[in-house]
Amino acid sequence: MAAFLPASLIRTLLFLSCFLLVSVDQIIITVKPGEEVILTCRPAEKKDVLVVEWNRIDLGSDQFVLLYKDKQFDPEGQFLSFKNRVDLKNVKNGDVSLVLKNVTTDDTGTYECRVAQRGNDLDTDLISIIDLIVQGESVCFWIRTSSSFLVLDMRETSQIRC
């Protein structure tokens, strides 16, 4: 037995899901190891920024890339590989973009920026999602078979570009 939703509820849900999909920036950035990269995050409203949370989704909920609150950085719970390599661009002007220095292939992943502003009860809002790809050297093997070549990519994030 199937349950049906009223047409007005379906229209509302579709509108809200479209709004949520459009309101968050999702960007793909590709860099080379050793470079500095800026992951963009700027809230739409011109209010004071109280909390900034930068996370990489594969790190888990108890660790983060960078946490800024009470007008200072909070090193407690920061993932070890990001210590002394991250900063915020310009919090006072509302630009809470993440500056990531000396990137490595281990920095590849999906980053999220969440911000709480004055008047929002310290609830953080998702502002941007960024897929960072740090291109490393290829680790490929070419194997000749009787009629062709077989390419094996031995990297964890196997995007064959050999």
N, CA and C of each residue as an Amber inpcrd file, in Angstrom:
protein
   486
   0.8450000  -1.1670000   0.0000000   0.0000000   0.0000000   0.0000000
   0.8970000   1.2390000   0.0000000   0.7150000   2.1010000  -0.9520000
   1.5550000   3.2920000  -1.1050000   0.8930000   4.4850000  -0.4380000
   1.6800000   5.3370000   0.1870000   1.1810000   6.5720000   0.7960000
   1.5090000   7.7220000  -0.1540000   0.5400000   8.6150000  -0.3520000
   0.7380000   9.7380000  -1.2500000   0.7830000  11.0350000  -0.4550000
   1.6460000  11.9450000  -0.8790000   1.7360000  13.2560000  -0.2540000
   0.8810000  14.2370000  -1.0380000   0.2780000  15.1980000  -0.3530000
  -0.5010000  16.2110000  -1.0570000   0.3900000  17.0000000  -2.0220000
  -0.1700000  17.4200000  -3.1320000   0.5830000  18.1420000  -4.1670000
   1.2270000  19.4130000  -3.6130000   0.5390000  20.1200000  -2.7050000
   1.1110000  21.3540000  -2.1520000   2.3610000  21.0580000  -1.3150000
   2.3590000  19.9460000  -0.5830000   3.5220000  19.5670000   0.2080000
   4.6830000  19.1810000  -0.7020000   4.3940000  18.4760000  -1.7850000
   5.4350000  18.0890000  -2.7440000   6.0570000  19.3300000  -3.3650000
   5.2340000  20.3200000  -3.7580000   5.7610000  21.5610000  -4.3450000
   6.6460000  22.2860000  -3.3360000   6.2160000  22.3330000  -2.0690000
   7.0090000  23.0010000  -1.0290000   8.3430000  22.2990000  -0.8280000
   8.3240000  20.9730000  -0.7600000   9.5570000  20.2130000  -0.5870000
  10.5020000  20.3960000  -1.7720000   9.9700000  20.3950000  -2.9740000
  10.8010000  20.6240000  -4.1580000  11.4190000  22.0100000  -4.1280000
  10.6310000  23.0200000  -3.7520000  11.1480000  24.3850000  -3.6740000
  12.2770000  24.4730000  -2.6540000  12.0450000  23.9070000  -1.4660000
  13.0640000  23.9630000  -0.4200000  14.3240000  23.2200000  -0.8190000
  14.1860000  22.0510000  -1.4410000  15.3760000  21.3080000  -1.8450000
  16.1330000  22.0500000  -2.9340000  15.4360000  22.6940000  -3.8620000
  16.1170000  23.4870000  -4.8900000  16.8140000  24.6790000  -4.2530000
  16.1540000  25.3300000  -3.2920000  16.7590000  26.4770000  -2.6150000
  18.0240000  26.0590000  -1.8880000  17.9740000  24.9380000  -1.1700000
  19.1390000  24.4780000  -0.4290000  20.2830000  24.1080000  -1.3600000
  19.9620000  23.5030000  -2.5040000  21.0050000  23.1320000  -3.4400000
  21.6650000  24.3500000  -4.0670000  20.9150000  25.3850000  -4.3090000
  21.4510000  26.5740000  -4.9610000  22.1800000  27.4770000  -3.9860000
  21.7800000  27.4730000  -2.7080000  22.3180000  28.4320000  -1.7590000
  23.7280000  28.1090000  -1.2700000  24.2240000  26.9030000  -1.4780000
  25.5580000  26.5300000  -1.0260000  26.4790000  26.4320000  -2.2420000
  27.6090000  27.1390000  -2.1650000  28.5970000  27.0600000  -3.2390000
  29.2900000  25.7160000  -3.1840000  29.4430000  25.0640000  -4.3370000
  30.2480000  23.8480000  -4.4100000  31.2400000  24.0330000  -5.5450000
  32.5110000  23.9430000  -5.2040000  33.5880000  24.2830000  -6.1220000
  34.5830000  23.1350000  -6.1630000  35.2130000  22.9360000  -7.3180000
  36.3060000  21.9730000  -7.4400000  37.5760000  22.7590000  -7.7330000
  38.6080000  22.5350000  -6.9290000  39.8890000  23.2170000  -7.0970000
  40.9740000  22.1540000  -7.2520000  41.8250000  22.3320000  -8.2590000
  42.9410000  21.4200000  -8.4900000  44.2490000  22.1920000  -8.3460000
  45.1690000  21.6740000  -7.5250000  46.4700000  22.3120000  -7.3020000
  47.5660000  21.2540000  -7.3280000  48.7960000  21.7370000  -7.3030000
  49.9600000  20.8470000  -7.2650000  50.5630000  20.8720000  -5.8680000
  51.2290000  19.7900000  -5.4720000  51.8690000  19.7550000  -4.1510000
  52.8260000  20.9240000  -3.9630000  52.8390000  21.4480000  -2.7310000
  53.7340000  22.5520000  -2.3840000  53.1110000  23.9180000  -2.5670000
  51.9990000  24.0040000  -3.2950000  51.3620000  25.2960000  -3.5270000
  50.5450000  25.7300000  -2.3190000  50.1630000  26.9980000  -2.3340000
  49.2180000  27.5440000  -1.3580000  47.8820000  27.6760000  -2.0760000
  46.8020000  27.3130000  -1.3980000  45.4810000  27.3850000  -2.0120000
  44.5290000  28.1110000  -1.0710000  43.5820000  28.8320000  -1.6570000
  42.5490000  29.5180000  -0.8780000  41.2140000  28.8590000  -1.1920000
  40.5760000  28.3220000  -0.1480000  39.2550000  27.7140000  -0.2680000
  38.2440000  28.7730000   0.1450000  37.4310000  29.2100000  -0.7930000
  36.5650000  30.3670000  -0.6280000  35.3870000  30.1040000   0.3070000
  35.1500000  31.0690000   1.1960000  33.9850000  31.0310000   2.0790000
  33.6700000  32.4610000   2.5160000  32.5130000  32.9430000   2.1180000
  32.1000000  34.2940000   2.4900000  30.5780000  34.2800000   2.6910000
  30.1200000  34.4790000   3.9420000  28.6770000  34.5020000   4.1920000
  28.0070000  35.6380000   3.4170000  26.7580000  35.4180000   3.0410000
  26.0240000  36.4170000   2.2610000  25.6940000  37.6580000   3.0880000
  25.4090000  37.4620000   4.3680000  25.0220000  38.5910000   5.2170000
  26.2540000  39.3060000   5.7630000  26.1470000  40.6030000   5.8900000
  27.2490000  41.4350000   6.4050000  27.1110000  41.6030000   7.9220000
  27.1410000  40.4910000   8.6530000  27.0830000  40.5000000  10.1110000
  28.4310000  40.0550000  10.6580000  28.6610000  40.3550000  11.9310000
  29.8920000  39.9030000  12.5770000  29.9590000  38.3790000  12.5780000
  31.1320000  37.8570000  12.2830000  31.3640000  36.4100000  12.2970000
  31.7710000  36.0070000  13.7080000  31.0300000  35.0690000  14.2920000
  31.3170000  34.6070000  15.6480000  32.0730000  33.2830000  15.6640000
  31.6890000  32.3750000  14.7760000  32.3040000  31.0500000  14.7200000
  32.5370000  30.6720000  13.2600000  33.7090000  30.1120000  12.9890000
  34.0210000  29.5540000  11.6710000  34.5380000  28.1460000  11.8930000
  33.9270000  27.1810000  11.2200000  34.3700000  25.7890000  11.2830000
  34.7220000  25.3410000   9.8700000  35.9580000  24.9520000   9.6720000
  36.3770000  24.3290000   8.4180000  36.6150000  22.8560000   8.7210000
  35.9160000  21.9790000   8.0080000  36.0550000  20.5420000   8.1950000
  36.3560000  19.8750000   6.8710000  36.9910000  18.7230000   6.9480000
  37.0970000  17.8420000   5.7810000  36.2500000  16.6370000   6.1270000
  35.3280000  16.2800000   5.2480000  34.2800000  15.3310000   5.6220000
  34.7960000  13.9510000   6.0190000  35.9910000  13.5800000   5.6000000
  36.5050000  12.2640000   5.9610000  37.2570000  12.2360000   7.2940000
  37.3750000  13.3670000   7.9630000  38.1210000  13.4170000   9.2260000
  37.3080000  12.9460000  10.4230000  36.0050000  12.9810000  10.3360000
  35.1780000  12.6250000  11.4710000  34.7060000  13.8740000  12.1960000
  33.7190000  13.7120000  13.0350000  33.0820000  14.8700000  13.6720000
  33.8790000  15.4480000  14.8360000  34.8240000  14.6980000  15.3750000
  35.5620000  15.1940000  16.5410000  36.8370000  15.9410000  16.1740000
  37.1810000  15.9900000  14.8960000  38.3700000  16.7160000  14.4620000
  37.9970000  17.6980000  13.3610000  38.8090000  18.7130000  13.1980000
  38.5160000  19.7390000  12.2010000  39.8070000  20.2530000  11.5890000
  39.6360000  20.9900000  10.4970000  40.7710000  21.6140000   9.8220000
  41.1360000  22.9030000  10.5520000  40.1130000  23.7150000  10.8620000
  40.3210000  24.9860000  11.5630000  39.0320000  25.3600000  12.2890000
  39.1690000  25.8470000  13.5130000  38.0250000  26.3400000  14.2830000
  38.3820000  27.7190000  14.8240000  37.5160000  28.6870000  14.5440000
  37.7020000  30.0610000  15.0140000  36.4670000  30.4250000  15.8350000
  36.6710000  30.8090000  17.0900000  35.5500000  31.2510000  17.9220000
  36.0960000  32.1730000  19.0070000  35.2400000  33.0290000  19.5170000
  35.6400000  34.0090000  20.5370000  36.8330000  34.8500000  20.0550000
  36.8280000  35.1770000  18.7660000  37.8500000  36.0310000  18.1400000
  39.2600000  35.4550000  18.1900000  39.3450000  34.1080000  18.2530000
  40.6610000  33.4760000  18.2350000  40.5480000  32.0580000  17.6780000
  41.6800000  31.5200000  17.2800000  41.7240000  30.1580000  16.7720000
  41.7370000  29.1880000  17.9410000  41.0380000  28.0720000  17.7770000
  40.9580000  27.0480000  18.8110000  41.7260000  25.8140000  18.3250000
  42.9330000  25.5710000  18.8590000  43.7370000  24.4470000  18.3800000
  43.2730000  23.0840000  18.9160000  42.4150000  23.0960000  19.9330000
  41.9440000  21.8500000  20.5380000  41.0760000  21.0940000  19.5320000
  41.4710000  19.8890000  19.1690000  40.6980000  19.0800000  18.2220000
  41.0940000  19.2810000  16.7670000  42.0930000  20.1350000  16.5250000
  42.5270000  20.3460000  15.1480000  43.3060000  19.1230000  14.6750000
  42.9860000  18.6590000  13.4770000  43.6830000  17.5210000  12.8890000
  45.1580000  17.8750000  12.7510000  46.0240000  16.9960000  13.2160000
  47.4560000  17.2750000  13.3530000  48.1090000  17.7700000  12.0620000
  47.7450000  17.2140000  10.9210000  48.4250000  17.5860000   9.6790000
  48.1320000  19.0250000   9.2360000  47.1440000  19.6810000   9.8310000
  46.8120000  21.0590000   9.4510000  47.4260000  22.1040000  10.3880000
  48.0060000  21.6660000  11.4870000  48.6000000  22.6220000  12.4310000
  49.7040000  23.4270000  11.7460000  49.6670000  24.7440000  11.9560000
  50.6430000  25.6890000  11.4080000  50.6260000  25.7810000   9.8810000
  49.5740000  25.2580000   9.2270000  49.4750000  25.3650000   7.7710000
  48.1970000  26.0430000   7.3070000  47.3140000  26.4090000   8.2370000
  46.0330000  27.0020000   7.8490000  45.8270000  28.3550000   8.5260000
  45.0710000  29.1900000   7.8350000  44.7350000  30.5150000   8.3540000
  43.4400000  30.9520000   7.6830000  42.8340000  32.0110000   8.2100000
  41.6680000  32.6010000   7.5720000  42.0930000  33.8660000   6.8510000
  41.4540000  34.1310000   5.7190000  41.8710000  35.2530000   4.8750000
  41.6930000  36.6000000   5.5710000  40.4480000  36.9730000   5.9520000
  40.2120000  38.2820000   6.5540000  38.8720000  38.2820000   7.2960000
  38.8860000  37.7720000   8.5120000  37.6520000  37.6130000   9.2920000
  36.9440000  38.9550000   9.5060000  37.7020000  40.0130000   9.7920000
  37.0920000  41.3190000  10.0840000  36.2600000  41.8470000   8.9240000
  36.6400000  41.4930000   7.6970000  35.8780000  41.9260000   6.5210000
  34.8850000  40.8690000   6.0500000  34.6880000  39.8210000   6.8460000
  33.7040000  38.7950000   6.5100000  34.2110000  37.7250000   5.5520000
  35.4890000  37.7730000   5.1870000  36.0600000  36.7670000   4.2930000
  36.7320000  35.6990000   5.1570000  36.0500000  34.5730000   5.3260000
  36.5670000  33.4990000   6.1670000  37.0900000  32.3430000   5.3110000
  37.6010000  32.6980000   4.1330000  38.2080000  31.7100000   3.2560000
  39.4110000  31.0870000   3.9450000  39.5950000  29.8020000   3.7130000
  40.7030000  29.0620000   4.3230000  41.9420000  29.1820000   3.4540000
  43.0370000  29.5810000   4.0580000  44.3290000  29.6050000   3.3800000
  45.0720000  28.3520000   3.8260000  45.3390000  27.4640000   2.8810000
  46.0300000  26.2060000   3.1690000  47.3930000  26.2520000   2.4830000
  48.4460000  26.2000000   3.2910000  49.8130000  26.3480000   2.7940000
  50.4720000  24.9900000   2.5820000  51.3980000  24.9660000   1.6330000
  52.2220000  23.7930000   1.3720000  51.3770000  22.5220000   1.2600000
  50.4330000  22.5100000   0.3190000  49.5160000  21.3740000   0.1820000
  50.2440000  20.1080000  -0.2240000  49.7040000  18.9900000   0.2100000
  50.2270000  17.6780000  -0.1520000  49.0800000  16.8520000  -0.7140000
  49.3980000  15.7180000  -1.2940000  48.3450000  14.8550000  -1.8310000
  47.4090000  14.3700000  -0.7270000  47.8910000  14.3330000   0.5160000
  47.0420000  13.9340000   1.6440000  45.9500000  14.9630000   1.9470000
  46.0700000  16.1810000   1.3980000  45.0630000  17.2190000   1.6100000
  43.8680000  17.0700000   0.6740000  43.9470000  16.1570000  -0.2940000
  42.8400000  15.9240000  -1.2130000  41.6030000  15.5030000  -0.4230000
  40.4720000  16.1260000  -0.7270000  39.2260000  15.7700000  -0.0550000
  38.1750000  16.8370000  -0.2250000  37.0400000  16.6310000   0.4220000
  35.9190000  17.5660000   0.3610000  35.8810000  18.3610000   1.6530000
  35.9720000  19.6740000   1.5220000  36.0180000  20.5890000   2.6590000
  34.6800000  21.3260000   2.7740000  34.2630000  21.5510000   4.0120000
  33.0370000  22.3060000   4.2830000  33.3500000  23.4910000   5.1770000
  32.7300000  24.6160000   4.8480000  32.8580000  25.8210000   5.6640000
  31.5010000  26.1160000   6.2890000  31.4850000  26.2180000   7.6080000
  30.2700000  26.5570000   8.3510000  30.5510000  27.7990000   9.1770000
  29.5640000  28.6970000   9.2190000  29.7490000  29.9850000   9.8780000
  28.5430000  30.3030000  10.7540000  28.8170000  30.8470000  11.9430000
  27.7660000  31.4100000  12.8040000  28.0240000  32.9050000  12.8760000
  26.9350000  33.6720000  12.6920000  27.0440000  35.1220000  12.7370000
  26.1730000  35.6810000  13.8460000  26.4700000  36.9240000  14.2220000
  25.6910000  37.5980000  15.2650000  24.2100000  37.5580000  14.9040000
  23.3850000  37.1680000  15.8790000  21.9440000  37.1130000  15.6660000
  21.4420000  35.7620000  15.1990000  22.3230000  34.7720000  15.0500000
  21.9140000  33.4510000  14.5820000  22.0230000  32.3800000  15.6700000
  22.0370000  32.7660000  16.9370000  22.0580000  31.8340000  18.0730000
  23.2330000  30.8550000  18.0300000  24.3470000  31.2430000  17.4680000
  25.5450000  30.4210000  17.3540000  25.3450000  29.1260000  16.5840000
  24.2140000  28.9970000  15.8710000  24.0400000  27.8650000  14.9720000
  24.8610000  28.1400000  13.7240000  25.6660000  27.1630000  13.3050000
  26.4790000  27.3680000  12.1190000  25.6860000  26.9970000  10.8740000
  25.8730000  27.7960000   9.8290000  25.2420000  27.5550000   8.5360000
  26.3010000  27.0860000   7.5560000  25.9590000  26.0980000   6.7430000
  26.8610000  25.6300000   5.7030000  26.9300000  26.6920000   4.6150000
  28.1280000  27.2100000   4.3560000  28.3140000  28.2780000   3.3760000
  28.8950000  27.7510000   2.0770000  29.9110000  26.8930000   2.1630000
  30.4990000  26.3730000   0.9290000  31.0320000  24.9610000   1.1070000
  31.0610000  24.2500000  -0.0110000  31.6180000  22.9040000  -0.0850000
  32.6430000  22.9380000  -1.2140000  33.8650000  22.5060000  -0.9060000
  34.9340000  22.5720000  -1.8940000  35.6220000  21.2200000  -1.9900000
  35.7000000  20.7250000  -3.2200000  36.4570000  19.5030000  -3.4840000
  37.8560000  19.9250000  -3.9000000  38.8360000  19.5910000  -3.0630000
  40.2220000  19.9240000  -3.3490000  40.9220000  18.6850000  -3.8840000
  41.5560000  18.8410000  -5.0340000  42.3170000  17.7520000  -5.6400000
  43.7640000  18.2140000  -5.7430000  44.6440000  17.5200000  -5.0380000
  46.0740000  17.8200000  -5.1170000  46.6830000  16.7550000  -6.0080000
  47.1360000  17.1950000  -7.1700000  47.6740000  16.2570000  -8.1570000
  49.0730000  15.8400000  -7.7820000  49.2390000  14.5640000  -7.5350000
  50.5600000  14.0370000  -7.2270000  51.1600000  13.3860000  -8.4570000
  52.3180000  12.8230000  -8.2880000  52.9340000  12.1020000  -9.3880000
  52.1780000  10.8080000  -9.6140000  52.0590000  10.4390000 -10.8670000
  51.3720000   9.2000000 -11.2010000  52.2050000   7.9990000 -10.7940000
  51.5200000   6.9940000 -10.3030000  52.1610000   5.7250000 -10.0080000
  51.4530000   4.7080000 -10.8800000  51.9110000   4.6090000 -12.1160000
  51.2230000   3.7770000 -13.0910000  52.1470000   2.6870000 -13.6070000
  51.5490000   1.5840000 -13.9430000  52.2720000   0.4840000 -14.5450000
  51.6270000   0.1620000 -15.8850000  52.4480000   0.0480000 -16.9040000
  51.9830000  -0.3320000 -18.2330000  52.3250000  -1.8070000 -18.4190000
  51.3280000  -2.5940000 -18.6940000  51.5440000  -4.0240000 -18.8750000
  51.1400000  -4.3820000 -20.3010000  52.0810000  -4.9850000 -21.0270000
  51.7770000  -5.3670000 -22.3950000  51.1840000  -6.7670000 -22.3920000
  50.0120000  -6.8520000 -23.0030000  49.3950000  -8.1620000 -23.1880000
  49.6440000  -8.5760000 -24.6330000  49.0970000  -9.6780000 -25.0390000
  49.3550000 -10.1580000 -26.4000000  48.8130000  -9.2180000 -27.4650000
  47.7510000  -8.4900000 -27.1690000  47.1700000  -7.6410000 -28.2130000
  47.0420000  -6.1680000 -27.8320000  47.3550000  -5.8020000 -26.5880000
  47.1810000  -4.3990000 -26.1890000  48.0170000  -4.0890000 -24.9510000
  47.8220000  -2.8860000 -24.4310000  48.4720000  -2.4750000 -23.1920000
  47.4080000  -2.3210000 -22.1090000  47.7410000  -2.6830000 -20.8880000
  46.8620000  -2.5220000 -19.7420000  47.5080000  -1.4990000 -18.8160000
  46.7440000  -0.4910000 -18.3820000  47.2730000   0.5420000 -17.4970000
  46.6890000   0.3250000 -16.1090000  47.5640000   0.2080000 -15.1000000
  47.1290000   0.0840000 -13.7120000  47.5590000   1.3340000 -12.9690000
  46.6170000   1.9990000 -12.3250000  46.9060000   3.1880000 -11.5250000
  46.8960000   2.7460000 -10.0700000  48.0130000   2.9060000  -9.3780000
  48.1570000   2.3850000  -8.0250000  47.8860000   3.4160000  -6.9380000
  47.3870000   4.6100000  -7.2970000  47.0770000   5.6090000  -6.2870000
  45.7420000   5.2710000  -5.6360000  45.5290000   5.7820000  -4.4140000
  44.2630000   5.5560000  -3.7070000  43.1110000   6.2210000  -4.4460000
  43.3180000   7.4540000  -4.9110000  42.2850000   8.1630000  -5.6670000
  42.5910000   7.9460000  -7.1380000  42.2130000   6.8260000  -7.6540000
  42.6520000   6.4660000  -9.0040000  41.8260000   7.1830000 -10.0560000
  42.4340000   8.2150000 -10.5900000  41.9260000   8.8970000 -11.7640000
  43.0160000   8.6800000 -12.8080000  42.7740000   7.8130000 -13.7490000
  43.8430000   7.4340000 -14.6740000  44.1780000   8.5960000 -15.5800000
  45.4200000   9.0770000 -15.4370000  45.9180000  10.1680000 -16.2650000
  47.3120000   9.8130000 -16.7590000  47.5970000   8.5410000 -16.8430000
  48.9360000   8.0810000 -17.2200000  49.1400000   8.1880000 -18.7180000
